[in-house]
Short mmCIF file of N, CA and C in Angstrom, two decimals:
data_model
loop_
_atom_site.label_atom_id
_atom_site.label_comp_id
_atom_site.label_asym_id
_atom_site.label_seq_id
_atom_site.Cartn_x
_atom_site.Cartn_y
_atom_site.Cartn_z
N UNK A 1 0.81 -1.18 0.00
CA UNK A 1 0.00 0.00 0.00
C UNK A 1 0.87 1.26 0.00
N UNK A 2 1.94 1.20 0.76
CA UNK A 2 2.83 2.35 0.82
C UNK A 2 3.40 2.68 -0.55
N UNK A 3 3.77 1.67 -1.32
CA UNK A 3 4.33 1.91 -2.64
C UNK A 3 3.29 2.58 -3.54
N UNK A 4 2.06 2.06 -3.50
CA UNK A 4 1.00 2.64 -4.33
C UNK A 4 0.74 4.10 -3.98
N UNK A 5 0.57 4.38 -2.70
CA UNK A 5 0.18 5.73 -2.29
C UNK A 5 1.35 6.69 -2.16
N UNK A 6 2.40 6.25 -1.50
CA UNK A 6 3.51 7.14 -1.17
C UNK A 6 4.52 7.32 -2.30
N UNK A 7 4.70 6.29 -3.13
CA UNK A 7 5.68 6.37 -4.21
C UNK A 7 5.01 6.70 -5.55
N UNK A 8 3.97 5.93 -5.89
CA UNK A 8 3.30 6.14 -7.18
C UNK A 8 2.25 7.24 -7.14
N UNK A 9 1.81 7.61 -5.93
CA UNK A 9 0.80 8.66 -5.81
C UNK A 9 -0.61 8.22 -6.17
N UNK A 10 -0.88 6.93 -6.13
CA UNK A 10 -2.21 6.42 -6.44
C UNK A 10 -3.19 6.86 -5.35
N UNK A 11 -4.31 7.40 -5.76
CA UNK A 11 -5.34 7.82 -4.79
C UNK A 11 -6.64 7.05 -4.97
N UNK A 12 -6.79 6.39 -6.12
CA UNK A 12 -8.03 5.68 -6.41
C UNK A 12 -7.70 4.56 -7.40
N UNK A 13 -8.06 3.32 -7.06
CA UNK A 13 -7.77 2.20 -7.95
C UNK A 13 -8.92 1.92 -8.91
N UNK A 14 -10.03 2.62 -8.74
CA UNK A 14 -11.18 2.42 -9.61
C UNK A 14 -11.96 1.15 -9.30
N UNK A 15 -11.72 0.58 -8.13
CA UNK A 15 -12.37 -0.68 -7.76
C UNK A 15 -13.78 -0.46 -7.22
N UNK A 16 -14.54 -1.54 -7.24
CA UNK A 16 -15.87 -1.57 -6.64
C UNK A 16 -15.96 -2.83 -5.78
N UNK A 17 -16.54 -2.68 -4.60
CA UNK A 17 -16.79 -3.83 -3.72
C UNK A 17 -18.06 -3.54 -2.93
N UNK A 18 -19.07 -4.31 -3.17
CA UNK A 18 -20.33 -4.11 -2.47
C UNK A 18 -20.31 -4.90 -1.17
N UNK A 19 -20.07 -4.19 -0.09
CA UNK A 19 -20.04 -4.85 1.20
C UNK A 19 -19.48 -3.95 2.27
N UNK A 20 -19.53 -4.47 3.48
CA UNK A 20 -19.00 -3.78 4.65
C UNK A 20 -17.77 -4.54 5.10
N UNK A 21 -16.67 -3.81 5.20
CA UNK A 21 -15.41 -4.46 5.56
C UNK A 21 -14.89 -3.90 6.88
N UNK A 22 -13.99 -4.66 7.47
CA UNK A 22 -13.19 -4.18 8.58
C UNK A 22 -11.75 -4.52 8.23
N UNK A 23 -10.80 -3.77 8.81
CA UNK A 23 -9.40 -3.90 8.41
C UNK A 23 -8.52 -4.15 9.63
N UNK A 24 -7.67 -5.19 9.51
CA UNK A 24 -6.70 -5.52 10.56
C UNK A 24 -5.32 -5.03 10.13
N UNK A 25 -4.66 -4.28 10.99
CA UNK A 25 -3.29 -3.82 10.74
C UNK A 25 -2.32 -4.90 11.22
N UNK A 26 -1.51 -5.43 10.31
CA UNK A 26 -0.54 -6.45 10.71
C UNK A 26 0.59 -5.80 11.49
N UNK A 27 1.17 -6.56 12.39
CA UNK A 27 2.27 -6.05 13.21
C UNK A 27 3.44 -5.60 12.35
N UNK A 28 3.83 -6.42 11.37
CA UNK A 28 4.99 -6.07 10.55
C UNK A 28 4.70 -4.86 9.67
N UNK A 29 3.54 -4.82 9.06
CA UNK A 29 3.19 -3.67 8.22
C UNK A 29 3.12 -2.39 9.02
N UNK A 30 2.52 -2.48 10.17
CA UNK A 30 2.33 -1.29 11.01
C UNK A 30 3.63 -0.84 11.65
N UNK A 31 4.30 -1.73 12.34
CA UNK A 31 5.47 -1.34 13.13
C UNK A 31 6.76 -1.23 12.33
N UNK A 32 6.92 -2.09 11.33
CA UNK A 32 8.16 -2.10 10.56
C UNK A 32 8.09 -1.23 9.31
N UNK A 33 6.89 -1.14 8.70
CA UNK A 33 6.77 -0.44 7.42
C UNK A 33 5.96 0.86 7.50
N UNK A 34 5.31 1.09 8.63
CA UNK A 34 4.52 2.32 8.78
C UNK A 34 3.25 2.34 7.94
N UNK A 35 2.70 1.16 7.66
CA UNK A 35 1.47 1.08 6.86
C UNK A 35 0.27 1.11 7.81
N UNK A 36 -0.46 2.21 7.78
CA UNK A 36 -1.66 2.38 8.61
C UNK A 36 -2.75 3.09 7.81
N UNK A 37 -2.47 4.31 7.41
CA UNK A 37 -3.48 5.11 6.72
C UNK A 37 -3.57 4.82 5.23
N UNK A 38 -2.49 4.32 4.62
CA UNK A 38 -2.45 4.10 3.19
C UNK A 38 -3.59 3.19 2.70
N UNK A 39 -3.78 2.00 3.30
CA UNK A 39 -4.87 1.16 2.81
C UNK A 39 -6.25 1.79 3.05
N UNK A 40 -6.38 2.50 4.15
CA UNK A 40 -7.67 3.15 4.44
C UNK A 40 -7.99 4.26 3.44
N UNK A 41 -6.96 5.01 3.03
CA UNK A 41 -7.17 6.05 2.01
C UNK A 41 -7.64 5.44 0.70
N UNK A 42 -7.02 4.33 0.31
CA UNK A 42 -7.41 3.67 -0.94
C UNK A 42 -8.80 3.02 -0.81
N UNK A 43 -9.05 2.39 0.32
CA UNK A 43 -10.36 1.75 0.53
C UNK A 43 -11.49 2.77 0.56
N UNK A 44 -11.21 3.98 1.04
CA UNK A 44 -12.24 5.03 1.10
C UNK A 44 -12.75 5.39 -0.29
N UNK A 45 -11.96 5.12 -1.33
CA UNK A 45 -12.35 5.45 -2.70
C UNK A 45 -13.01 4.27 -3.43
N UNK A 46 -13.08 3.10 -2.79
CA UNK A 46 -13.69 1.94 -3.44
C UNK A 46 -15.21 2.11 -3.42
N UNK A 47 -15.78 2.14 -4.61
CA UNK A 47 -17.22 2.34 -4.75
C UNK A 47 -17.98 1.17 -4.14
N UNK A 48 -19.02 1.48 -3.36
CA UNK A 48 -19.87 0.46 -2.76
C UNK A 48 -19.38 -0.08 -1.43
N UNK A 49 -18.16 0.26 -1.04
CA UNK A 49 -17.55 -0.27 0.17
C UNK A 49 -17.82 0.62 1.37
N UNK A 50 -18.15 0.00 2.49
CA UNK A 50 -18.28 0.69 3.77
C UNK A 50 -17.23 0.10 4.70
N UNK A 51 -16.46 0.96 5.35
CA UNK A 51 -15.44 0.52 6.31
C UNK A 51 -15.95 0.73 7.72
N UNK A 52 -16.05 -0.33 8.48
CA UNK A 52 -16.33 -0.27 9.91
C UNK A 52 -15.02 -0.57 10.62
N UNK A 53 -14.46 0.43 11.28
CA UNK A 53 -13.16 0.25 11.92
C UNK A 53 -13.20 -0.86 12.97
N UNK A 54 -12.14 -1.61 13.00
CA UNK A 54 -11.98 -2.73 13.93
C UNK A 54 -11.41 -2.22 15.24
N UNK A 55 -12.13 -2.40 16.36
CA UNK A 55 -11.53 -2.04 17.64
C UNK A 55 -10.25 -2.85 17.83
N UNK A 56 -9.19 -2.22 18.23
CA UNK A 56 -7.93 -2.93 18.40
C UNK A 56 -7.34 -3.41 17.09
N UNK A 57 -7.56 -2.64 16.02
CA UNK A 57 -7.03 -3.02 14.70
C UNK A 57 -5.52 -3.20 14.74
N UNK A 58 -4.86 -2.50 15.66
CA UNK A 58 -3.40 -2.56 15.77
C UNK A 58 -2.91 -3.66 16.71
N UNK A 59 -3.84 -4.40 17.32
CA UNK A 59 -3.47 -5.45 18.26
C UNK A 59 -3.18 -6.74 17.49
N UNK A 60 -2.10 -7.40 17.85
CA UNK A 60 -1.68 -8.65 17.20
C UNK A 60 -2.80 -9.69 17.20
N UNK A 61 -2.89 -10.43 16.11
CA UNK A 61 -3.91 -11.49 15.99
C UNK A 61 -3.43 -12.80 16.61
N UNK A 62 -2.17 -12.87 17.03
CA UNK A 62 -1.67 -14.07 17.67
C UNK A 62 -0.88 -15.00 16.78
N UNK A 63 -0.72 -14.65 15.51
CA UNK A 63 0.02 -15.53 14.61
C UNK A 63 1.52 -15.40 14.85
N UNK A 64 2.08 -14.25 14.54
CA UNK A 64 3.47 -13.93 14.86
C UNK A 64 4.50 -14.95 14.46
N UNK A 65 4.45 -15.47 13.26
CA UNK A 65 5.46 -16.43 12.81
C UNK A 65 5.41 -17.71 13.63
N UNK A 66 6.45 -17.98 14.39
CA UNK A 66 6.47 -19.20 15.20
C UNK A 66 5.81 -19.02 16.56
N UNK A 67 5.36 -17.80 16.88
CA UNK A 67 4.70 -17.56 18.16
C UNK A 67 3.52 -18.51 18.35
N UNK A 68 2.72 -18.69 17.30
CA UNK A 68 1.54 -19.54 17.41
C UNK A 68 1.90 -21.01 17.63
N UNK A 69 3.10 -21.40 17.22
CA UNK A 69 3.55 -22.77 17.42
C UNK A 69 4.15 -22.94 18.82
N UNK A 70 4.93 -21.96 19.25
CA UNK A 70 5.58 -22.02 20.55
C UNK A 70 4.61 -21.80 21.70
N UNK A 71 3.59 -20.95 21.48
CA UNK A 71 2.65 -20.58 22.53
C UNK A 71 1.21 -20.70 22.02
N UNK A 72 0.78 -21.93 21.68
CA UNK A 72 -0.53 -22.10 21.05
C UNK A 72 -1.71 -21.63 21.91
N UNK A 73 -1.66 -21.81 23.21
CA UNK A 73 -2.77 -21.39 24.06
C UNK A 73 -2.91 -19.87 24.09
N UNK A 74 -1.80 -19.19 24.21
CA UNK A 74 -1.83 -17.72 24.21
C UNK A 74 -2.27 -17.22 22.83
N UNK A 75 -1.72 -17.81 21.80
CA UNK A 75 -2.08 -17.43 20.43
C UNK A 75 -3.57 -17.60 20.20
N UNK A 76 -4.12 -18.72 20.66
CA UNK A 76 -5.55 -18.98 20.47
C UNK A 76 -6.41 -17.94 21.20
N UNK A 77 -6.00 -17.57 22.39
CA UNK A 77 -6.77 -16.53 23.13
C UNK A 77 -6.69 -15.19 22.41
N UNK A 78 -5.54 -14.90 21.83
CA UNK A 78 -5.38 -13.64 21.10
C UNK A 78 -6.28 -13.61 19.87
N UNK A 79 -6.30 -14.70 19.10
CA UNK A 79 -7.14 -14.71 17.90
C UNK A 79 -8.62 -14.78 18.27
N UNK A 80 -8.97 -15.40 19.39
CA UNK A 80 -10.36 -15.38 19.86
C UNK A 80 -10.81 -13.95 20.17
N UNK A 81 -9.96 -13.19 20.81
CA UNK A 81 -10.29 -11.79 21.10
C UNK A 81 -10.44 -11.01 19.80
N UNK A 82 -9.57 -11.30 18.84
CA UNK A 82 -9.62 -10.61 17.55
C UNK A 82 -10.93 -10.93 16.82
N UNK A 83 -11.31 -12.22 16.78
CA UNK A 83 -12.53 -12.58 16.06
C UNK A 83 -13.77 -12.03 16.76
N UNK A 84 -13.73 -11.89 18.07
CA UNK A 84 -14.85 -11.26 18.78
C UNK A 84 -14.97 -9.79 18.37
N UNK A 85 -13.83 -9.11 18.24
CA UNK A 85 -13.85 -7.72 17.78
C UNK A 85 -14.35 -7.62 16.34
N UNK A 86 -13.93 -8.57 15.50
CA UNK A 86 -14.39 -8.59 14.11
C UNK A 86 -15.91 -8.74 14.07
N UNK A 87 -16.44 -9.67 14.84
CA UNK A 87 -17.89 -9.88 14.88
C UNK A 87 -18.61 -8.61 15.32
N UNK A 88 -18.02 -7.88 16.26
CA UNK A 88 -18.63 -6.65 16.76
C UNK A 88 -18.74 -5.54 15.73
N UNK A 89 -17.94 -5.62 14.68
CA UNK A 89 -18.01 -4.59 13.63
C UNK A 89 -19.19 -4.78 12.70
N UNK A 90 -19.78 -5.98 12.71
CA UNK A 90 -20.88 -6.33 11.80
C UNK A 90 -20.44 -6.31 10.33
N UNK A 91 -19.14 -6.37 10.09
CA UNK A 91 -18.63 -6.40 8.71
C UNK A 91 -18.85 -7.78 8.12
N UNK A 92 -19.06 -7.83 6.80
CA UNK A 92 -19.19 -9.12 6.13
C UNK A 92 -17.86 -9.61 5.58
N UNK A 93 -16.85 -8.71 5.59
CA UNK A 93 -15.53 -9.07 5.06
C UNK A 93 -14.43 -8.48 5.92
N UNK A 94 -13.42 -9.29 6.19
CA UNK A 94 -12.22 -8.86 6.89
C UNK A 94 -11.10 -8.73 5.87
N UNK A 95 -10.41 -7.59 5.89
CA UNK A 95 -9.26 -7.38 5.03
C UNK A 95 -8.02 -7.14 5.87
N UNK A 96 -6.87 -7.52 5.31
CA UNK A 96 -5.57 -7.22 5.91
C UNK A 96 -4.55 -7.33 4.79
N UNK A 97 -3.32 -6.98 5.10
CA UNK A 97 -2.27 -7.02 4.11
C UNK A 97 -1.21 -8.07 4.37
N UNK A 98 -1.42 -8.94 5.34
CA UNK A 98 -0.43 -9.94 5.71
C UNK A 98 -1.07 -11.33 5.65
N UNK A 99 -0.50 -12.21 4.83
CA UNK A 99 -1.10 -13.54 4.65
C UNK A 99 -1.08 -14.38 5.92
N UNK A 100 -0.06 -14.25 6.76
CA UNK A 100 -0.04 -15.00 8.01
C UNK A 100 -1.22 -14.63 8.89
N UNK A 101 -1.44 -13.33 9.05
CA UNK A 101 -2.59 -12.86 9.83
C UNK A 101 -3.89 -13.35 9.22
N UNK A 102 -4.01 -13.20 7.90
CA UNK A 102 -5.24 -13.59 7.22
C UNK A 102 -5.54 -15.07 7.39
N UNK A 103 -4.52 -15.92 7.24
CA UNK A 103 -4.73 -17.36 7.41
C UNK A 103 -5.12 -17.69 8.84
N UNK A 104 -4.48 -17.05 9.81
CA UNK A 104 -4.79 -17.28 11.22
C UNK A 104 -6.23 -16.89 11.53
N UNK A 105 -6.61 -15.68 11.13
CA UNK A 105 -7.97 -15.20 11.45
C UNK A 105 -9.03 -15.94 10.65
N UNK A 106 -8.74 -16.26 9.39
CA UNK A 106 -9.70 -17.01 8.56
C UNK A 106 -9.95 -18.38 9.16
N UNK A 107 -8.89 -19.04 9.61
CA UNK A 107 -9.04 -20.35 10.22
C UNK A 107 -9.89 -20.31 11.47
N UNK A 108 -9.64 -19.33 12.32
CA UNK A 108 -10.41 -19.21 13.56
C UNK A 108 -11.87 -18.86 13.26
N UNK A 109 -12.09 -17.92 12.36
CA UNK A 109 -13.47 -17.56 11.99
C UNK A 109 -14.21 -18.77 11.45
N UNK A 110 -13.56 -19.56 10.63
CA UNK A 110 -14.17 -20.77 10.06
C UNK A 110 -14.51 -21.76 11.17
N UNK A 111 -13.58 -21.99 12.09
CA UNK A 111 -13.84 -22.93 13.19
C UNK A 111 -14.96 -22.46 14.10
N UNK A 112 -15.15 -21.14 14.17
CA UNK A 112 -16.24 -20.59 14.98
C UNK A 112 -17.57 -20.57 14.24
N UNK A 113 -17.55 -20.93 12.96
CA UNK A 113 -18.78 -20.94 12.17
C UNK A 113 -19.19 -19.57 11.66
N UNK A 114 -18.26 -18.63 11.63
CA UNK A 114 -18.55 -17.27 11.18
C UNK A 114 -18.74 -17.23 9.66
N UNK A 115 -19.61 -16.35 9.22
CA UNK A 115 -19.84 -16.14 7.78
C UNK A 115 -18.97 -15.03 7.22
N UNK A 116 -18.11 -14.42 8.05
CA UNK A 116 -17.25 -13.33 7.59
C UNK A 116 -16.28 -13.85 6.55
N UNK A 117 -16.24 -13.19 5.40
CA UNK A 117 -15.29 -13.53 4.34
C UNK A 117 -13.95 -12.86 4.66
N UNK A 118 -12.88 -13.50 4.27
CA UNK A 118 -11.54 -12.99 4.55
C UNK A 118 -10.79 -12.86 3.23
N UNK A 119 -10.26 -11.66 2.99
CA UNK A 119 -9.55 -11.39 1.74
C UNK A 119 -8.33 -10.51 2.00
N UNK A 120 -7.36 -10.63 1.11
CA UNK A 120 -6.22 -9.72 1.12
C UNK A 120 -6.71 -8.38 0.58
N UNK A 121 -6.26 -7.30 1.15
CA UNK A 121 -6.69 -5.97 0.73
C UNK A 121 -6.44 -5.73 -0.76
N UNK A 122 -5.37 -6.32 -1.29
CA UNK A 122 -5.04 -6.13 -2.71
C UNK A 122 -6.12 -6.71 -3.61
N UNK A 123 -6.79 -7.78 -3.17
CA UNK A 123 -7.87 -8.37 -3.98
C UNK A 123 -8.99 -7.35 -4.20
N UNK A 124 -9.35 -6.66 -3.15
CA UNK A 124 -10.43 -5.68 -3.24
C UNK A 124 -9.98 -4.46 -4.03
N UNK A 125 -8.79 -3.98 -3.76
CA UNK A 125 -8.30 -2.80 -4.47
C UNK A 125 -8.09 -3.06 -5.95
N UNK A 126 -7.81 -4.30 -6.31
CA UNK A 126 -7.62 -4.65 -7.72
C UNK A 126 -8.93 -5.08 -8.38
N UNK A 127 -9.99 -5.18 -7.58
CA UNK A 127 -11.28 -5.61 -8.14
C UNK A 127 -11.31 -7.08 -8.52
N UNK A 128 -10.48 -7.87 -7.84
CA UNK A 128 -10.39 -9.30 -8.14
C UNK A 128 -11.01 -10.08 -6.98
N UNK A 129 -12.33 -10.11 -6.95
CA UNK A 129 -13.02 -10.79 -5.85
C UNK A 129 -13.95 -11.87 -6.36
N UNK A 130 -13.67 -12.36 -7.56
CA UNK A 130 -14.49 -13.44 -8.12
C UNK A 130 -13.95 -14.81 -7.73
N UNK A 131 -12.85 -14.85 -7.00
CA UNK A 131 -12.30 -16.09 -6.47
C UNK A 131 -12.81 -16.29 -5.05
N UNK A 132 -12.78 -17.54 -4.56
CA UNK A 132 -13.26 -17.77 -3.19
C UNK A 132 -12.41 -17.02 -2.16
N UNK A 133 -13.03 -16.54 -1.09
CA UNK A 133 -12.26 -15.91 -0.01
C UNK A 133 -11.30 -16.91 0.62
N UNK A 134 -10.35 -16.40 1.38
CA UNK A 134 -9.37 -17.24 2.07
C UNK A 134 -10.11 -18.20 3.00
N UNK A 135 -9.75 -19.47 2.92
CA UNK A 135 -10.35 -20.48 3.77
C UNK A 135 -11.58 -21.14 3.18
N UNK A 136 -12.03 -20.66 2.03
CA UNK A 136 -13.19 -21.26 1.36
C UNK A 136 -12.70 -22.17 0.25
N UNK A 137 -13.43 -23.27 0.00
CA UNK A 137 -12.99 -24.19 -1.05
C UNK A 137 -13.12 -23.58 -2.45
N UNK A 138 -12.23 -24.00 -3.30
CA UNK A 138 -12.30 -23.60 -4.71
C UNK A 138 -13.29 -24.53 -5.39
N UNK A 139 -14.23 -23.96 -6.07
CA UNK A 139 -15.24 -24.77 -6.76
C UNK A 139 -14.67 -25.20 -8.09
N UNK A 140 -14.56 -26.51 -8.29
CA UNK A 140 -13.92 -27.04 -9.48
C UNK A 140 -14.84 -27.09 -10.69
N UNK A 141 -16.14 -27.09 -10.49
CA UNK A 141 -17.08 -27.18 -11.60
C UNK A 141 -17.25 -28.61 -12.10
N UNK A 142 -16.59 -29.54 -11.45
CA UNK A 142 -16.72 -30.95 -11.83
C UNK A 142 -17.81 -31.61 -11.00
N UNK A 143 -18.48 -32.54 -11.61
CA UNK A 143 -19.57 -33.27 -10.92
C UNK A 143 -19.02 -34.39 -10.09
#
């Protein structure tokens, strides 16, 4: 997002997404790369999209590379708190820019029976949302 907005000067990708989203700030993007407002500025221009801010958007989802393997109980409690916050936004889609976070949260949402779709922010900004969300099966079209 930083490259698009800060280097290329992109302000609008021309995308459309009919839905209500919430956005999770990944630890690495936020703390290491300073990515916070850039995706929100671009998402604000997506036609049809409503952004409901995620309480604790800057709080770790519990994935953290090997953290979730070394400390599975703590990691699980962290992602449970995150999915509760996601549910509270009433968003139908969760976006983020980090695949580790997305896989962690998508897995937990799926195990909880949530209908929230999970996508990488680039999918929405590029208008490429005709593929299944993260954690959903790919439909093969075969009988």
